[in-house]
Amino acid sequence: MSKVCLCRGITEEQIVEAVKNGATSFEEVKEATGAGAGGCRGGRCKGKIEIIIEENK
């Protein structure tokens, strides 16, 4: 499992699952998984999360 959000330990698989369950934006993925809610506030992972969202719409 590749971790996308290192601060919270959220994996790409968890983000893909959130997108499959209806998350369509960084904020929705953040709410569903906690990704981007760690110490960096998405500064390190937001771009990757947005790419994952686009690839899994």
Steps between C-alpha positions, in 0.01 A plus 500: 500500500639836403438776748391829348442698820802432715377713790188284546619176339226501234561270204418546134255212531307684772482812283384301196230342716382846613480612136303188408265586787434847359783731608573737210735759653798524733272629777261205461787249505638679807164471675457134404852377578685758707760537223629856493391568856837430660780731600577623148131575426528338157813686401677178406212286377232725352638482146526121508148471642362721223672280239350187659155661491537582129625151415213329685194708412 
